[in-house]
Coordinates of C-alpha atoms and ligand atoms in Angstrom, one line a residue:
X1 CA 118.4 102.6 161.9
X2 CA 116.9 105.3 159.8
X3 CA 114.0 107.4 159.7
X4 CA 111.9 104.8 157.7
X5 CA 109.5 104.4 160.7
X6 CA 108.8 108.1 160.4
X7 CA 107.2 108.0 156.7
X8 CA 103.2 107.5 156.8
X9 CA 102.5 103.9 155.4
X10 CA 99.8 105.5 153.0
X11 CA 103.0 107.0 151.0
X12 CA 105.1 103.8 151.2
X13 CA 101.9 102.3 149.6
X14 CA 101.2 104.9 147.3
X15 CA 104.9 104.8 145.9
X16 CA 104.2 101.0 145.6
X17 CA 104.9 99.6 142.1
X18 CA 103.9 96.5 142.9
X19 CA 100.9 97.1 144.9
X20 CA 98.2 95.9 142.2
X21 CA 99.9 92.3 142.7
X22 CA 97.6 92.3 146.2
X23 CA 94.2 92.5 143.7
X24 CA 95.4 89.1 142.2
X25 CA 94.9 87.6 145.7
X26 CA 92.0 86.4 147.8
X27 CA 92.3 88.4 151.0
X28 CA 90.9 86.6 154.1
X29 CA 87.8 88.8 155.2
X30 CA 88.1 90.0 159.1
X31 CA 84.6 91.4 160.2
X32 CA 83.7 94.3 157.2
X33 CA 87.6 94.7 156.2
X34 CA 90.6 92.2 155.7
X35 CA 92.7 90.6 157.7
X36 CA 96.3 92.1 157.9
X37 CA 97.8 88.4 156.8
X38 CA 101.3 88.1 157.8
X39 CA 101.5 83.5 157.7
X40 CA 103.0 83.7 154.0
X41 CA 105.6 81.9 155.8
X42 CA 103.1 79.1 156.5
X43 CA 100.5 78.6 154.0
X44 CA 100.5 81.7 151.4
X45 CA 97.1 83.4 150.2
X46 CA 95.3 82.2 146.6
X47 CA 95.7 83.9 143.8
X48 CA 92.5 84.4 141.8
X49 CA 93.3 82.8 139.0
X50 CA 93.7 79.3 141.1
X51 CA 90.0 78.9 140.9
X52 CA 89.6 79.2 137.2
X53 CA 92.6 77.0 136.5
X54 CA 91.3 74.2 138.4
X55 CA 87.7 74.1 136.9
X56 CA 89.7 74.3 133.2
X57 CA 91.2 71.0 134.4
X58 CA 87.9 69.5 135.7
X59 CA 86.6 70.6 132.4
X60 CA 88.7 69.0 130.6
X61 CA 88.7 65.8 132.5
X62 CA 84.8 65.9 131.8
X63 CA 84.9 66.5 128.2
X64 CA 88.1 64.9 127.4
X65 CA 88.4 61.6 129.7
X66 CA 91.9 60.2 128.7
X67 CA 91.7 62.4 125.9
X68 CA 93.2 65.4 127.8
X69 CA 96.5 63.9 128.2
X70 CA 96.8 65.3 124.6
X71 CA 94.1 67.5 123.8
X72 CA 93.3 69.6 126.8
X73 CA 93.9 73.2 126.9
X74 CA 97.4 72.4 128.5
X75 CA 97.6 68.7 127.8
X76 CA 98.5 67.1 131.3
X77 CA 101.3 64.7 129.7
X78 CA 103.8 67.4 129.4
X79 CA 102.2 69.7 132.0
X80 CA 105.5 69.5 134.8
X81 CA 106.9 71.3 131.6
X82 CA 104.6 74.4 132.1
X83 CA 105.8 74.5 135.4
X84 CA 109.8 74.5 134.6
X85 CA 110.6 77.7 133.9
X86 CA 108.9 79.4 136.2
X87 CA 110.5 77.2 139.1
X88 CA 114.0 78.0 137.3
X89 CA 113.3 81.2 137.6
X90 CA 112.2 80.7 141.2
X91 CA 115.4 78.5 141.9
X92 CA 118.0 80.8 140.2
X93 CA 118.7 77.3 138.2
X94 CA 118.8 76.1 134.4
X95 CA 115.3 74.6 133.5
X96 CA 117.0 71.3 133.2
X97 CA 117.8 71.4 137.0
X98 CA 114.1 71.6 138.3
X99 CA 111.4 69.7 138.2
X100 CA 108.2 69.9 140.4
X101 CA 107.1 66.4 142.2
X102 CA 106.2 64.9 145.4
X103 CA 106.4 66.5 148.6
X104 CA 109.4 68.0 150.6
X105 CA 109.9 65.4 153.3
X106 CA 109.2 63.1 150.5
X107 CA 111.4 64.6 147.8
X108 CA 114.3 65.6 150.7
X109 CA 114.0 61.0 151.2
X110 CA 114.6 60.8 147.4
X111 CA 117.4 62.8 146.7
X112 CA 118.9 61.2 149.7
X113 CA 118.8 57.5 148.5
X114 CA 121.3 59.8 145.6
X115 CA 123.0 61.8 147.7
X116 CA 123.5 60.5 151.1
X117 CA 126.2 57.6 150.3
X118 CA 127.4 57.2 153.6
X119 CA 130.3 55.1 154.6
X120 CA 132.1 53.6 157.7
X121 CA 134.5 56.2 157.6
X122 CA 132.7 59.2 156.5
X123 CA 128.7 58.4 157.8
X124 CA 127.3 61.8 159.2
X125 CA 124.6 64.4 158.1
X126 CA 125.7 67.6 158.6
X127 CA 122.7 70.2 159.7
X128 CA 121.6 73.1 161.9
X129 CA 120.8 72.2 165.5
X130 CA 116.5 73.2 166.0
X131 CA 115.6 71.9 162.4
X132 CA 112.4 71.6 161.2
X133 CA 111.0 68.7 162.5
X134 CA 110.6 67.0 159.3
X135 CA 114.0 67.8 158.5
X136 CA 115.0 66.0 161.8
X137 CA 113.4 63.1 161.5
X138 CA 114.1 62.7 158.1
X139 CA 117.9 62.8 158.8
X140 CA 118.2 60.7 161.6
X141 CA 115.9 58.0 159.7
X142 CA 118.4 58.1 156.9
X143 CA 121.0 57.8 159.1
X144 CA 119.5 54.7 160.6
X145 CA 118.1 53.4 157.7
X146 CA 121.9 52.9 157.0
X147 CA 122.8 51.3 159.7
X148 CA 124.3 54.1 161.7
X149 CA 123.6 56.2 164.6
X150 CA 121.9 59.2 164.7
X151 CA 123.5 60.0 168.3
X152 CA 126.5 60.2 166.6
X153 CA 126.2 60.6 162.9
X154 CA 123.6 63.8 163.1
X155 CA 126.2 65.9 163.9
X156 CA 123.9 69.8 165.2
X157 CA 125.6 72.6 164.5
X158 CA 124.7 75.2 167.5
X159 CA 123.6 78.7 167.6
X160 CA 126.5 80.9 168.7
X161 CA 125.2 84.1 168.1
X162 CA 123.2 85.8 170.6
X163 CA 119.5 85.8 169.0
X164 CA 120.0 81.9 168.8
X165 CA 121.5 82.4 165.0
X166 CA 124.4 80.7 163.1
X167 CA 127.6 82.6 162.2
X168 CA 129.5 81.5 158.8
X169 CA 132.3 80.6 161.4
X170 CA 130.6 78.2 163.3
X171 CA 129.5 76.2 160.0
X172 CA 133.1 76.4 158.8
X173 CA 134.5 75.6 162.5
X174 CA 132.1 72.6 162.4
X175 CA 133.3 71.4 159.1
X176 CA 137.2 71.7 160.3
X177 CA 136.2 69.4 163.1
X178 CA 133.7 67.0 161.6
X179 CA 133.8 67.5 157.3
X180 CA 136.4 64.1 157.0
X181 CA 133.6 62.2 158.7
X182 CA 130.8 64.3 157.0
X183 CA 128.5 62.7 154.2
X184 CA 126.0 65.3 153.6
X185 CA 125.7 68.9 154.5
X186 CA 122.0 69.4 154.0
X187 CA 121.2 72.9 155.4
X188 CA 118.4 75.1 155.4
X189 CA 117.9 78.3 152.9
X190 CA 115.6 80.4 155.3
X191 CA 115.6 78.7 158.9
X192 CA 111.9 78.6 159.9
X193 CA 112.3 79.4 163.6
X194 CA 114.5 82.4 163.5
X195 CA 114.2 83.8 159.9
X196 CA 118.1 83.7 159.6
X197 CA 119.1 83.4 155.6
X198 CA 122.2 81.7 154.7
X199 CA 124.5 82.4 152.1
X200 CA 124.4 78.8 150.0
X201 CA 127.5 79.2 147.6
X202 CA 130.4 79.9 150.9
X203 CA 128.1 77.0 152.8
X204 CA 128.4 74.9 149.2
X205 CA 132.3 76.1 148.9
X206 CA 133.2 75.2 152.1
X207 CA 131.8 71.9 152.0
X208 CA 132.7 70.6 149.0
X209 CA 136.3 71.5 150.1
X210 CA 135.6 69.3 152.8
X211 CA 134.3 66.7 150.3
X212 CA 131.2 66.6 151.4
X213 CA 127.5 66.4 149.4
X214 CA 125.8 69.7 149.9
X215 CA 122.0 69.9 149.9
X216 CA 119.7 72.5 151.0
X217 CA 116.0 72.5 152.4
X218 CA 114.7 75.9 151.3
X219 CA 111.1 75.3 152.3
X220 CA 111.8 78.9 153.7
X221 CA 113.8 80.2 151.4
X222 CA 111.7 79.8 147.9
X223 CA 109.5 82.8 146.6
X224 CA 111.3 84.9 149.9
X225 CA 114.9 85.1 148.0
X226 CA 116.2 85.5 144.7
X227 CA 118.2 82.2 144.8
X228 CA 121.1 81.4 142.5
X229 CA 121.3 77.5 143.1
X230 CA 123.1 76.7 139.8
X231 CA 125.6 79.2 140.6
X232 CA 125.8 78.4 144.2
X233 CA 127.1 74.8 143.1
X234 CA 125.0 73.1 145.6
X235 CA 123.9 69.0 144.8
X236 CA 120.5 69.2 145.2
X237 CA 117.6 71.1 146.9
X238 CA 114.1 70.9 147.4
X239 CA 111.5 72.8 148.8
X240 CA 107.6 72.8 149.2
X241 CA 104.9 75.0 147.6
X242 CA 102.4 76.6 149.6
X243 CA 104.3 79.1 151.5
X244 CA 106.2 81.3 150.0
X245 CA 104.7 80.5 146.6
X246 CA 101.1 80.1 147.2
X247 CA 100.8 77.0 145.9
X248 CA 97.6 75.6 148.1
X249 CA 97.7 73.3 150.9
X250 CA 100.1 70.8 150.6
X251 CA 100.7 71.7 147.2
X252 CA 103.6 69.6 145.2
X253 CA 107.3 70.7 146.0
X254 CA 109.9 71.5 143.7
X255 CA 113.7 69.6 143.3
X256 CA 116.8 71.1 141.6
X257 CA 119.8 68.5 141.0
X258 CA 122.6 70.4 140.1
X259 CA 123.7 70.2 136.1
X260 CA 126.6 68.2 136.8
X261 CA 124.4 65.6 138.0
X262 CA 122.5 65.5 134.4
X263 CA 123.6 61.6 134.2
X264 CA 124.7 60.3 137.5
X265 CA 124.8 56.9 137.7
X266 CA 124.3 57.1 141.3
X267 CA 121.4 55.0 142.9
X268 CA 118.3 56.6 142.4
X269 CA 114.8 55.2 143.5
X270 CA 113.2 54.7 139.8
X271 CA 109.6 55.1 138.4
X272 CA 108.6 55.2 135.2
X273 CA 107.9 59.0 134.8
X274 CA 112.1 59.5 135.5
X275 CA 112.1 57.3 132.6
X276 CA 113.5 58.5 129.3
X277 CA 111.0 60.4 127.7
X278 CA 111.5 58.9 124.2
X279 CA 111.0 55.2 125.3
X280 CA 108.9 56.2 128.4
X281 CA 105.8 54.5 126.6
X282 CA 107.7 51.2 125.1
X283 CA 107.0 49.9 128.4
X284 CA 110.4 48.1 128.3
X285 CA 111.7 46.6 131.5
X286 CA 115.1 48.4 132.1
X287 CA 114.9 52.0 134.0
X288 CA 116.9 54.6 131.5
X289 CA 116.9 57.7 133.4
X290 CA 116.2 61.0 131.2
X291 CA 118.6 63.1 131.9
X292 CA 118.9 66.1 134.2
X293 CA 116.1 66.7 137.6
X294 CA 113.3 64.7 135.5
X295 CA 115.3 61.7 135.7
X296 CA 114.0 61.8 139.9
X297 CA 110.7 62.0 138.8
X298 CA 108.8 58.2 139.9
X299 CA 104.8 59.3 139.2
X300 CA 103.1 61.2 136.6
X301 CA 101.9 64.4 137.7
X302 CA 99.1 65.1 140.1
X303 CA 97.5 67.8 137.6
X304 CA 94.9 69.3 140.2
X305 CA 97.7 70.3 142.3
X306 CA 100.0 71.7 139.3
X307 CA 97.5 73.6 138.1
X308 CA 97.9 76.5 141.0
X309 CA 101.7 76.5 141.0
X310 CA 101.6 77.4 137.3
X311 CA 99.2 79.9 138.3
X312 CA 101.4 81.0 140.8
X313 CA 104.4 81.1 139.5
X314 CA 103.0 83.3 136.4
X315 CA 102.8 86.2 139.0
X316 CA 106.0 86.0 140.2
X317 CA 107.1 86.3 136.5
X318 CA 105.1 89.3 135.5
X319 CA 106.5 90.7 139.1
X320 CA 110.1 89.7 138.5
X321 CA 112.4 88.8 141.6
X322 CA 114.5 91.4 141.5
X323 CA 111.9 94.3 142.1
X324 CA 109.8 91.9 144.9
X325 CA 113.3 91.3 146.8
X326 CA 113.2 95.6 146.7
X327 CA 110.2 95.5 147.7
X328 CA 110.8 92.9 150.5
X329 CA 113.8 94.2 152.0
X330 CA 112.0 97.8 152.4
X331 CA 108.9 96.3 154.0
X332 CA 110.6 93.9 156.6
X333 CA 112.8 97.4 157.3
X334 CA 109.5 98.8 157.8
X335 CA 108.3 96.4 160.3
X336 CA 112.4 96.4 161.8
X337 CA 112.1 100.2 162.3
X338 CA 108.4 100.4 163.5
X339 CA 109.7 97.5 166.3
X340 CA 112.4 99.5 167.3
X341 CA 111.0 102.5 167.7
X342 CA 107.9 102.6 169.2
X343 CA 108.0 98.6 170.7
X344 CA 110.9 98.3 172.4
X345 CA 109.6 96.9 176.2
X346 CA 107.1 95.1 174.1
X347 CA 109.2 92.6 171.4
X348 CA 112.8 91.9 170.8
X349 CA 113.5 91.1 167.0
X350 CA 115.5 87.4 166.8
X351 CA 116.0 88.0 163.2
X352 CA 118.9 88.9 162.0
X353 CA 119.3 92.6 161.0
X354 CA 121.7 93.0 157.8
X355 CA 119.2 92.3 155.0
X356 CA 121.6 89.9 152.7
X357 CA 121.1 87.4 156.8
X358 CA 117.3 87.4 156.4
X359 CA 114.1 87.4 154.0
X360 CA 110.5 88.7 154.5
X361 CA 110.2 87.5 158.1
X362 CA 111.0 88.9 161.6
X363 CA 110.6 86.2 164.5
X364 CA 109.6 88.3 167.5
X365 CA 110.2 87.8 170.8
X366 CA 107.1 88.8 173.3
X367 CA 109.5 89.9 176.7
X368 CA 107.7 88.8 179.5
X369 CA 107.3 85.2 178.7
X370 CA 105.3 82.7 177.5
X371 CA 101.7 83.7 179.0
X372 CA 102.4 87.4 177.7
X373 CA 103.2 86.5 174.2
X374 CA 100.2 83.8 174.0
X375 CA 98.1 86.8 175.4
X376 CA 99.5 89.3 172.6
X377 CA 99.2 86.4 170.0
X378 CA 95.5 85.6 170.6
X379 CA 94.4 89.7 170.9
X380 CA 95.9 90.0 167.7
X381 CA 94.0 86.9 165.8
X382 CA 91.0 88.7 167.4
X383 CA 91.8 92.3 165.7
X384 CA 92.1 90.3 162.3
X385 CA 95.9 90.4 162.4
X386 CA 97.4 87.1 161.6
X387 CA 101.0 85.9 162.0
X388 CA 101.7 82.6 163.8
X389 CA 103.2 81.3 167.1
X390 CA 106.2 79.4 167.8
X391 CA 107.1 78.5 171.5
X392 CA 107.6 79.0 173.9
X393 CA 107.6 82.9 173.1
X394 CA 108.0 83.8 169.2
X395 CA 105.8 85.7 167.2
X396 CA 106.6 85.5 163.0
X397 CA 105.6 88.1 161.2
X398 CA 105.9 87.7 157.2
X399 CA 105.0 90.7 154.9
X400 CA 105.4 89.2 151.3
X401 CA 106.0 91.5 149.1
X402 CA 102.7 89.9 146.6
X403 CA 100.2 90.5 148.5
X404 CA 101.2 92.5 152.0
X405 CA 101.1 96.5 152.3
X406 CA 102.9 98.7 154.6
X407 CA 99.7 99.5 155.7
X408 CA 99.4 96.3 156.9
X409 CA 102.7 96.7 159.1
X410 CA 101.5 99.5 160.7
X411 CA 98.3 97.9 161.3
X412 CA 99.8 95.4 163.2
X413 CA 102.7 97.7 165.2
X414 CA 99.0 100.0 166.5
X415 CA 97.6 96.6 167.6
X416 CA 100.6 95.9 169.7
X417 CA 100.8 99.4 171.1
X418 CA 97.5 99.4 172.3
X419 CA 97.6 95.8 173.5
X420 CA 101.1 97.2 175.8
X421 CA 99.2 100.4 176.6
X422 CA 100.1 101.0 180.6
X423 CA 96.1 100.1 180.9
X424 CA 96.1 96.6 179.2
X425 CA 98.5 93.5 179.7
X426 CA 101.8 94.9 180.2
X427 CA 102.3 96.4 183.5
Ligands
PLP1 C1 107.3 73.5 155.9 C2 108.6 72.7 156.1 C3 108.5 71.3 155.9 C4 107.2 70.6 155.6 O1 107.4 69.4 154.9 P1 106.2 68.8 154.0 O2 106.9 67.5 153.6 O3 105.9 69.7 152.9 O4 105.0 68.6 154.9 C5 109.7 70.6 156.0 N1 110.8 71.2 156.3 C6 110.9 72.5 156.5 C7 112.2 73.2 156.8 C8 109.8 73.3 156.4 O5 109.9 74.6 156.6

């Protein structure tokens, strides 16, 4: 540790490049202030310009009717387009590689009927044990849906290390054992529960040495890292919208399907807007798949739910990646040192503590159990400081580098003291 918890958060934020990014955000009020948001992890905060893109839609769609597929101020029949270089920017990927559709649970399904070819001799899903429960049930479904077992064929990789985290040797002892029967590696970017970051290119190098498909679920992991997913070699990934990249609720997830992919002619579930574009509107009755991530597309675009992610992903343009991962790492250091130094009977940081192992977010441990960190959880809600609660004892806290200040860290580490003060819950 160094003497970062020693320098006055008014200077941290003073030295701030990047601290007019927060005025592009709607702030959730707390009493006369704002709350101290730390749920970017979750479902991130709106950027102003949401509001304004929206009603430019439902104007459009009011004056245009049908009309604004080719005449609105950004014409909805190419609109996934406005969206593509901004997610390849995002995704570390050539714009050919990304497209922005569906879901995650839906889009992980999709790429699956692709990239999930399981045989009798080589049937199993590959993935960390304590997955998201989407991810879960989406694997073991697959699994089934193929007429295999998920007892067997979901082969969990355990934590090893002591905060409940992965070590590169596990994943590659795993793959010694299991990669000849081993279909898919699909593993996460960010894992949600501990905040543990993975590096994708040795998980993609050692699988594919195995033989094995390599997809990734970085739900966690987009808008928190700089990825590099072209260069990482990976098969496919997909993540969703509204944390990281404050998107809106529910807001329509992203796919990358690696270059080499372009024109597979593995099985793909088809829909007309994967169609090529050039024939799309002939109608004809045989699927020809336009090349690259569009060719996954099935639907034409839900607009109204585009229209934020473009927004979005304008300001993480102007920011640049490089500078908010700067940001980011000194931030989450912040919060690291502030822990460590002044809350050490209080919380025990699970997240890993080498920056390259984690992004924004530190999963905190309340000591003393599950009615003390319920207690802490709900005083801080009531002071306006908002972070969310994983049982049966974890506290996440996620300063993103948009739209949090150090202020805000420090804000929430005075909470905590006073909350631990020998007069209040912690004897
Ligand atoms: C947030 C999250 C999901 C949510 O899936 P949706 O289909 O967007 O509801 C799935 N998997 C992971 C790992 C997540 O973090």
């Amino acid at each position: 540790m160094n003497d970062l918890h020693t320098i006055p958060a008014e200077r941290l934020d003073a030295d701030d490049a990047l601290a007019s990014f927060r005025d592009q955000f709607l702030i959730p009020r707390h009493g006369d202030g704002e709350q101290a948001y730390f749920c970017g992890n979750s479902l991130g905060l709106q950027p102003r310009g949401v509001r304004e893109a929206l009603l430019q839609e439902l104007d459009d769609w009011a004056a245009l009717g049908v009309e604004a597929h080719f005449h609105g101020k950004h014409p909805w029949m190419p609109y996934h387009n406005e969206v593509r270089d901004g997610l390849a920017h995002i995704a570390g990927a050539e714009p050919s590689e990304v497209v922005a559709m569906n879901s995650l649970t839906a889009n992980l399904h999709l790429l699956m009927v692709s990239f999930y070819r399981p045989t009798a001799q080589r049937p199993a899903i590959l993935m960390e044990a304590g997955a998201f429960p989407s991810d879960q049930y989406a694997m073991a479904s697959q699994v089934r849906f193929h007429g295999f077992d998920p007892a067997t064929d979901v082969i969990e990789v355990q934590p090893d290390e002591a905060n409940g985290t992965i070590s590169m040797a596990a994943i590659e002892a795993a793959l010694d054992q299991h990669g000849h029967r081993i279909a898919l590696v699909m593993w996460p970017g960010v894992q949600y529960r501990t905040g543990q970051a993975f590096d994708l290119k040795e998980i993609t190098r050692l699988a594919h040495a195995k033989g094995c498909v390599v997809g990734f679920d970085l739900a966690h992991a987009a808008g928190n890292l700089p990825l590099a997913l072209h260069d990482s070699g990976a098969d496919f990934a997909a993540w969703c919208s509204y944390k990281y990249l404050n998107s809106g609720p529910g807001a329509v997830s992203g796919a990358f399907v690696h270059a080499r992919h372009a024109t597979s002619d593995r099985p793909r579930f088809a829909g007309w807007w994967g169609h090529d574009q050039a024939s799309r509107f002939r109608m004809g009755p045989q699927f020809q798949p336009t090349p690259g991530a569009d060719g996954w597309q099935l639907s034409n675009p839900p607009i109204l739910a585009l229209a934020p992610l473009r927004v979005s992903l304008d300001l993480f343009s102007r920011a640049g990646l490089p500078a908010l991962r700067a940001k980011s790492e000194k931030l989450t250091a912040y919060l690291e040192a502030q822990v460590l130094a002044r809350l050490p009977n209080v919380l025990e940081i699970v997240t890993p503590t080498q920056p390259e192992r984690r992004g924004c977010q530190l999963s905190l441990r309340v000591r003393g159990g599950r009615d003390q960190g319920r207690a802490l959880f709900d005083y801080l809600v009531a002071q306006g400081i908002v972070g969310d609660w994983r049982e049966p004892d974890v506290i996440r806290i996620s300063p993103v580098p948009l739209y949090n200040r150090f202020g805000d860290v420090s804000r929430f580490i005075a909470a905590v003291e006073t909350w631990s003060a020998p007069a209040g819950s912690v004897a």
